[in-house]
PDB file of C-alpha atoms in Angstrom:
ATOM      1  CA  MET A   1     -54.363  61.335 -17.755  1.00 43.00           C
ATOM      2  CA  ALA A   2     -51.247  59.805 -17.373  1.00 46.00           C
ATOM      3  CA  LEU A   3     -48.578  61.666 -15.242  1.00 70.00           C
ATOM      4  CA  LEU A   4     -45.275  61.595 -13.874  1.00 86.00           C
ATOM      5  CA  ARG A   5     -45.072  59.501 -10.893  1.00 89.00           C
ATOM      6  CA  TRP A   6     -43.812  60.946  -7.731  1.00 91.00           C
ATOM      7  CA  ASP A   7     -42.093  58.148  -5.751  1.00 85.00           C
ATOM      8  CA  ASP A   8     -39.998  56.653  -8.703  1.00 75.00           C
ATOM      9  CA  GLN A   9     -39.360  59.434 -11.041  1.00 77.00           C
ATOM     10  CA  VAL A  10     -39.307  62.810  -9.413  1.00 86.00           C
ATOM     11  CA  ALA A  11     -39.287  62.693  -5.357  1.00 85.00           C
ATOM     12  CA  TRP A  12     -35.620  62.901  -5.420  1.00 83.00           C
ATOM     13  CA  LEU A  13     -35.761  65.496  -8.136  1.00 83.00           C
ATOM     14  CA  LEU A  14     -38.034  67.973  -6.149  1.00 85.00           C
ATOM     15  CA  ASP A  15     -36.385  67.421  -2.890  1.00 84.00           C
ATOM     16  CA  PRO A  16     -36.354  71.054  -1.078  1.00 84.00           C
ATOM     17  CA  THR A  17     -33.527  70.126   1.022  1.00 81.00           C
ATOM     18  CA  ASP A  18     -31.286  69.662  -2.028  1.00 68.00           C
ATOM     19  CA  GLY A  19     -30.012  72.956  -3.857  1.00 60.00           C
ATOM     20  CA  GLY A  20     -32.873  75.397  -3.048  1.00 69.00           C
ATOM     21  CA  CYS A  21     -36.392  75.075  -2.435  1.00 83.00           C
ATOM     22  CA  LEU A  22     -37.746  78.208  -4.822  1.00 85.00           C
ATOM     23  CA  PRO A  23     -36.631  76.981  -8.444  1.00 88.00           C
ATOM     24  CA  ASP A  24     -37.370  79.246 -11.539  1.00 90.00           C
ATOM     25  CA  VAL A  25     -39.742  78.074 -14.404  1.00 94.00           C
ATOM     26  CA  PHE A  26     -39.377  80.050 -17.604  1.00 93.00           C
ATOM     27  CA  VAL A  27     -41.262  80.305 -20.679  1.00 97.00           C
ATOM     28  CA  GLU A  28     -38.565  82.056 -22.977  1.00 95.00           C
ATOM     29  CA  GLU A  29     -38.634  84.336 -26.375  1.00 97.00           C
ATOM     30  CA  THR A  30     -42.002  85.853 -25.500  1.00 98.00           C
ATOM     31  CA  THR A  31     -43.837  88.855 -25.970  1.00 97.00           C
ATOM     32  CA  ALA A  32     -46.426  91.147 -24.236  1.00 97.00           C
ATOM     33  CA  ALA A  33     -49.250  89.272 -25.995  1.00 98.00           C
ATOM     34  CA  ASP A  34     -47.729  85.894 -24.718  1.00 98.00           C
ATOM     35  CA  TRP A  35     -47.982  87.501 -21.334  1.00 98.00           C
ATOM     36  CA  GLN A  36     -51.623  88.437 -22.038  1.00 98.00           C
ATOM     37  CA  VAL A  37     -52.632  84.745 -23.348  1.00 98.00           C
ATOM     38  CA  VAL A  38     -51.318  83.580 -19.780  1.00 98.00           C
ATOM     39  CA  LEU A  39     -53.240  86.318 -17.751  1.00 98.00           C
ATOM     40  CA  ASP A  40     -56.363  85.176 -19.787  1.00 98.00           C
ATOM     41  CA  LEU A  41     -55.687  81.534 -19.027  1.00 98.00           C
ATOM     42  CA  ILE A  42     -55.407  81.970 -15.714  1.00 98.00           C
ATOM     43  CA  GLU A  43     -58.853  83.779 -15.524  1.00 97.00           C
ATOM     44  CA  GLU A  44     -60.628  81.168 -17.729  1.00 97.00           C
ATOM     45  CA  GLN A  45     -59.294  78.316 -15.452  1.00 97.00           C
ATOM     46  CA  GLY A  46     -60.833  79.687 -12.520  1.00 97.00           C
ATOM     47  CA  TRP A  47     -57.634  80.076 -10.666  1.00 97.00           C
ATOM     48  CA  VAL A  48     -57.413  81.761  -7.346  1.00 97.00           C
ATOM     49  CA  PHE A  49     -55.009  84.754  -7.755  1.00 97.00           C
ATOM     50  CA  GLU A  50     -53.225  87.799  -6.315  1.00 97.00           C
ATOM     51  CA  TYR A  51     -52.132  90.408  -8.377  1.00 97.00           C
ATOM     52  CA  ALA A  52     -49.761  93.085  -5.882  1.00 96.00           C
ATOM     53  CA  GLU A  53     -47.777  96.020  -6.703  1.00 93.00           C
ATOM     54  CA  GLY A  54     -46.110  96.615  -3.131  1.00 90.00           C
ATOM     55  CA  ASP A  55     -48.555  95.928  -0.498  1.00 92.00           C
ATOM     56  CA  ALA A  56     -51.790  96.893  -2.589  1.00 94.00           C
ATOM     57  CA  VAL A  57     -53.583  94.491  -4.059  1.00 97.00           C
ATOM     58  CA  LEU A  58     -55.159  95.332  -7.373  1.00 96.00           C
ATOM     59  CA  PRO A  59     -57.386  93.738 -10.157  1.00 96.00           C
ATOM     60  CA  LEU A  60     -55.528  91.844 -13.111  1.00 96.00           C
ATOM     61  CA  PRO A  61     -54.279  94.479 -15.489  1.00 95.00           C
ATOM     62  CA  ARG A  62     -53.634  93.939 -19.071  1.00 97.00           C
ATOM     63  CA  ALA A  63     -49.975  92.905 -19.775  1.00 97.00           C
ATOM     64  CA  GLU A  64     -49.589  95.395 -21.788  1.00 96.00           C
ATOM     65  CA  ALA A  65     -49.960  98.153 -19.007  1.00 95.00           C
ATOM     66  CA  VAL A  66     -47.973  96.018 -16.208  1.00 95.00           C
ATOM     67  CA  LEU A  67     -45.005  95.470 -18.585  1.00 95.00           C
ATOM     68  CA  SER A  68     -44.902  99.298 -19.264  1.00 94.00           C
ATOM     69  CA  ARG A  69     -44.670 100.556 -15.920  1.00 89.00           C
ATOM     70  CA  PRO A  70     -42.270 103.457 -15.360  1.00 89.00           C
ATOM     71  CA  ALA A  71     -38.240 102.543 -14.822  1.00 83.00           C
ATOM     72  CA  GLY A  72     -37.616 102.545 -11.143  1.00 85.00           C
ATOM     73  CA  ALA A  73     -41.321 101.362 -10.454  1.00 87.00           C
ATOM     74  CA  GLU A  74     -41.576  98.030  -8.121  1.00 88.00           C
ATOM     75  CA  CYS A  75     -41.822  95.084  -9.969  1.00 90.00           C
ATOM     76  CA  PRO A  76     -45.261  93.609  -9.422  1.00 95.00           C
ATOM     77  CA  SER A  77     -46.162  90.182  -8.795  1.00 95.00           C
ATOM     78  CA  LEU A  78     -49.065  87.607  -9.448  1.00 98.00           C
ATOM     79  CA  LYS A  79     -49.773  84.740  -7.238  1.00 97.00           C
ATOM     80  CA  VAL A  80     -51.624  81.858  -8.612  1.00 98.00           C
ATOM     81  CA  TRP A  81     -53.059  78.870  -6.978  1.00 97.00           C
ATOM     82  CA  PRO A  82     -54.067  76.246  -9.902  1.00 97.00           C
ATOM     83  CA  GLY A  83     -55.307  73.976  -6.651  1.00 90.00           C
ATOM     84  CA  LEU A  84     -54.083  72.187  -3.594  1.00 78.00           C
ATOM     85  CA  ALA A  85     -52.152  74.916  -2.112  1.00 89.00           C
ATOM     86  CA  VAL A  86     -49.587  74.852  -4.454  1.00 94.00           C
ATOM     87  CA  CYS A  87     -48.654  78.215  -5.471  1.00 96.00           C
ATOM     88  CA  ALA A  88     -46.712  80.228  -8.434  1.00 97.00           C
ATOM     89  CA  ILE A  89     -45.403  83.425  -8.260  1.00 96.00           C
ATOM     90  CA  PHE A  90     -44.924  85.799 -11.386  1.00 97.00           C
ATOM     91  CA  ARG A  91     -42.986  88.387 -11.808  1.00 94.00           C
ATOM     92  CA  PHE A  92     -43.267  90.871 -14.721  1.00 95.00           C
ATOM     93  CA  LEU A  93     -39.641  91.551 -15.457  1.00 92.00           C
ATOM     94  CA  GLY A  94     -39.830  91.896 -18.792  1.00 93.00           C
ATOM     95  CA  GLU A  95     -41.856  90.631 -22.097  1.00 95.00           C
ATOM     96  CA  GLU A  96     -39.342  88.615 -23.559  1.00 96.00           C
ATOM     97  CA  GLN A  97     -39.573  86.171 -20.885  1.00 96.00           C
ATOM     98  CA  ILE A  98     -42.435  84.615 -18.795  1.00 97.00           C
ATOM     99  CA  ASP A  99     -41.041  83.754 -15.358  1.00 94.00           C
ATOM    100  CA  PHE A 100     -42.423  82.332 -12.208  1.00 96.00           C
ATOM    101  CA  ASP A 101     -41.212  80.620  -9.326  1.00 94.00           C
ATOM    102  CA  VAL A 102     -42.684  77.758  -7.567  1.00 94.00           C
ATOM    103  CA  ASP A 103     -42.107  76.244  -4.169  1.00 92.00           C
ATOM    104  CA  LEU A 104     -40.698  72.660  -3.635  1.00 90.00           C
ATOM    105  CA  ARG A 105     -42.066  72.437  -0.294  1.00 89.00           C
ATOM    106  CA  GLU A 106     -45.425  72.913  -1.775  1.00 92.00           C
ATOM    107  CA  LEU A 107     -44.909  69.993  -4.312  1.00 91.00           C
ATOM    108  CA  GLN A 108     -44.439  67.053  -2.216  1.00 91.00           C
ATOM    109  CA  GLY A 109     -46.352  64.029  -3.255  1.00 91.00           C
ATOM    110  CA  GLN A 110     -48.119  62.743  -6.331  1.00 92.00           C
ATOM    111  CA  GLU A 111     -51.354  64.979  -6.007  1.00 93.00           C
ATOM    112  CA  ARG A 112     -49.739  68.084  -5.791  1.00 94.00           C
ATOM    113  CA  LEU A 113     -47.276  66.760  -8.797  1.00 93.00           C
ATOM    114  CA  ASP A 114     -49.959  66.306 -10.591  1.00 94.00           C
ATOM    115  CA  VAL A 115     -51.107  69.814 -10.155  1.00 95.00           C
ATOM    116  CA  LEU A 116     -47.877  71.334 -11.237  1.00 95.00           C
ATOM    117  CA  CYS A 117     -47.595  68.955 -14.315  1.00 95.00           C
ATOM    118  CA  GLY A 118     -51.166  70.435 -15.256  1.00 96.00           C
ATOM    119  CA  PHE A 119     -50.426  74.133 -14.543  1.00 97.00           C
ATOM    120  CA  LEU A 120     -47.172  73.659 -16.641  1.00 97.00           C
ATOM    121  CA  THR A 121     -49.073  71.787 -19.609  1.00 97.00           C
ATOM    122  CA  ALA A 122     -52.026  74.072 -19.436  1.00 98.00           C
ATOM    123  CA  ILE A 123     -49.254  77.169 -20.071  1.00 98.00           C
ATOM    124  CA  GLY A 124     -47.204  75.071 -22.611  1.00 98.00           C
ATOM    125  CA  ARG A 125     -50.080  74.132 -25.103  1.00 98.00           C
ATOM    126  CA  ARG A 126     -51.833  77.506 -24.911  1.00 98.00           C
ATOM    127  CA  LEU A 127     -48.730  79.550 -25.837  1.00 98.00           C
ATOM    128  CA  GLY A 128     -47.266  76.782 -27.980  1.00 98.00           C
ATOM    129  CA  LYS A 129     -44.079  76.841 -26.012  1.00 98.00           C
ATOM    130  CA  SER A 130     -41.664  74.664 -23.769  1.00 97.00           C
ATOM    131  CA  VAL A 131     -41.800  75.791 -19.893  1.00 97.00           C
ATOM    132  CA  MET A 132     -38.850  74.390 -18.137  1.00 95.00           C
ATOM    133  CA  LEU A 133     -38.031  74.367 -14.289  1.00 92.00           C
ATOM    134  CA  LEU A 134     -34.641  75.297 -13.492  1.00 90.00           C
ATOM    135  CA  PRO A 135     -32.767  75.234 -10.153  1.00 84.00           C
ATOM    136  CA  GLU A 136     -33.318  78.015  -7.914  1.00 81.00           C
ATOM    137  CA  GLY A 137     -31.072  80.984  -8.845  1.00 74.00           C
ATOM    138  CA  GLY A 138     -30.880  79.782 -12.634  1.00 64.00           C
ATOM    139  CA  GLY A 139     -28.782  77.207 -14.757  1.00 69.00           C
ATOM    140  CA  THR A 140     -28.895  75.828 -17.893  1.00 73.00           C
ATOM    141  CA  ASP A 141     -29.828  72.176 -17.399  1.00 82.00           C
ATOM    142  CA  PRO A 142     -34.025  72.128 -16.820  1.00 89.00           C
ATOM    143  CA  LEU A 143     -35.117  69.630 -14.120  1.00 89.00           C
ATOM    144  CA  LEU A 144     -38.492  69.278 -15.741  1.00 92.00           C
ATOM    145  CA  GLY A 145     -40.838  70.991 -17.903  1.00 94.00           C
ATOM    146  CA  PHE A 146     -43.467  70.582 -20.514  1.00 96.00           C
ATOM    147  CA  ASP A 147     -41.566  69.827 -24.182  1.00 95.00           C
ATOM    148  CA  ILE A 148     -43.581  71.430 -26.744  1.00 96.00           C
ATOM    149  CA  ALA A 149     -42.464  69.087 -29.714  1.00 95.00           C
ATOM    150  CA  ALA A 150     -43.022  65.986 -26.965  1.00 94.00           C
ATOM    151  CA  ASP A 151     -46.505  67.769 -25.892  1.00 95.00           C
ATOM    152  CA  ARG A 152     -46.144  66.600 -22.623  1.00 94.00           C
ATOM    153  CA  VAL A 153     -44.482  67.078 -18.862  1.00 95.00           C
ATOM    154  CA  ARG A 154     -41.235  65.292 -18.683  1.00 93.00           C
ATOM    155  CA  VAL A 155     -38.190  64.584 -16.785  1.00 90.00           C
ATOM    156  CA  MET A 156     -35.105  66.432 -18.507  1.00 87.00           C
ATOM    157  CA  TRP A 157     -32.050  66.056 -15.946  1.00 79.00           C
ATOM    158  CA  THR A 158     -30.892  62.636 -14.879  1.00 69.00           C
ATOM    159  CA  GLN A 159     -29.412  62.060 -11.523  1.00 60.00           C
ATOM    160  CA  PRO A 160     -25.687  62.161 -11.564  1.00 62.00           C
ATOM    161  CA  ASP A 161     -25.385  58.566  -9.450  1.00 62.00           C
ATOM    162  CA  LYS A 162     -27.494  57.287 -12.710  1.00 53.00           C
ATOM    163  CA  ARG A 163     -25.274  54.605 -14.324  1.00 41.00           C
ATOM    164  CA  ALA A 164     -24.424  54.954 -17.972  1.00 48.00           C
ATOM    165  CA  GLY A 165     -26.727  52.968 -20.635  1.00 50.00           C
ATOM    166  CA  GLU A 166     -29.758  53.421 -17.593  1.00 48.00           C
ATOM    167  CA  PRO A 167     -33.013  55.409 -19.275  1.00 49.00           C
ATOM    168  CA  GLU A 168     -33.532  58.963 -18.606  1.00 49.00           C
ATOM    169  CA  GLY A 169     -36.352  59.952 -16.629  1.00 47.00           C
ATOM    170  CA  ARG A 170     -39.459  58.446 -18.595  1.00 45.00           C
ATOM    171  CA  ALA A 171     -41.488  61.087 -20.614  1.00 44.00           C
ATOM    172  CA  VAL A 172     -45.359  60.833 -19.426  1.00 40.00           C
ATOM    173  CA  SER A 173     -48.130  61.768 -21.939  1.00 40.00           C
ATOM    174  CA  LEU A 174     -50.815  64.595 -20.375  1.00 40.00           C
TER     175      LEU A 174
END
């Protein structure tokens, strides 16, 4: 499996000291059924997870149940460890967008980047949608992500000091 290369492709992009360490990951234009597909994928893959509502750790519910909680109810969270101490924290803010955070401090090095790429790819392929990682706090330009049209994770942002005419981040098949 070919992956992005840490040293020459993304180390600069995923530097936790430059612009925040909790980038936002999104899958847009989703439904409760898409959320359920992701929950099923988590269980099928055997990824370690912890679902919590406030301080209470509970069994993983159906997507429809968690997304139909009463107005004003605390937003549940789902922590998923796809491997190697890499954690994704899902927030159930609404059915129209699947969103989660990853911690850049956990994503340092090739082995952990490979885990992230595999995780984004699994979600994107299962949903048939792109999965974009954006700077912490939002933004409009993705840093990297699973591009459904290209069927791979690729760097989508270019260093500001990149010279004109140089190729952007290389896309690599997964």
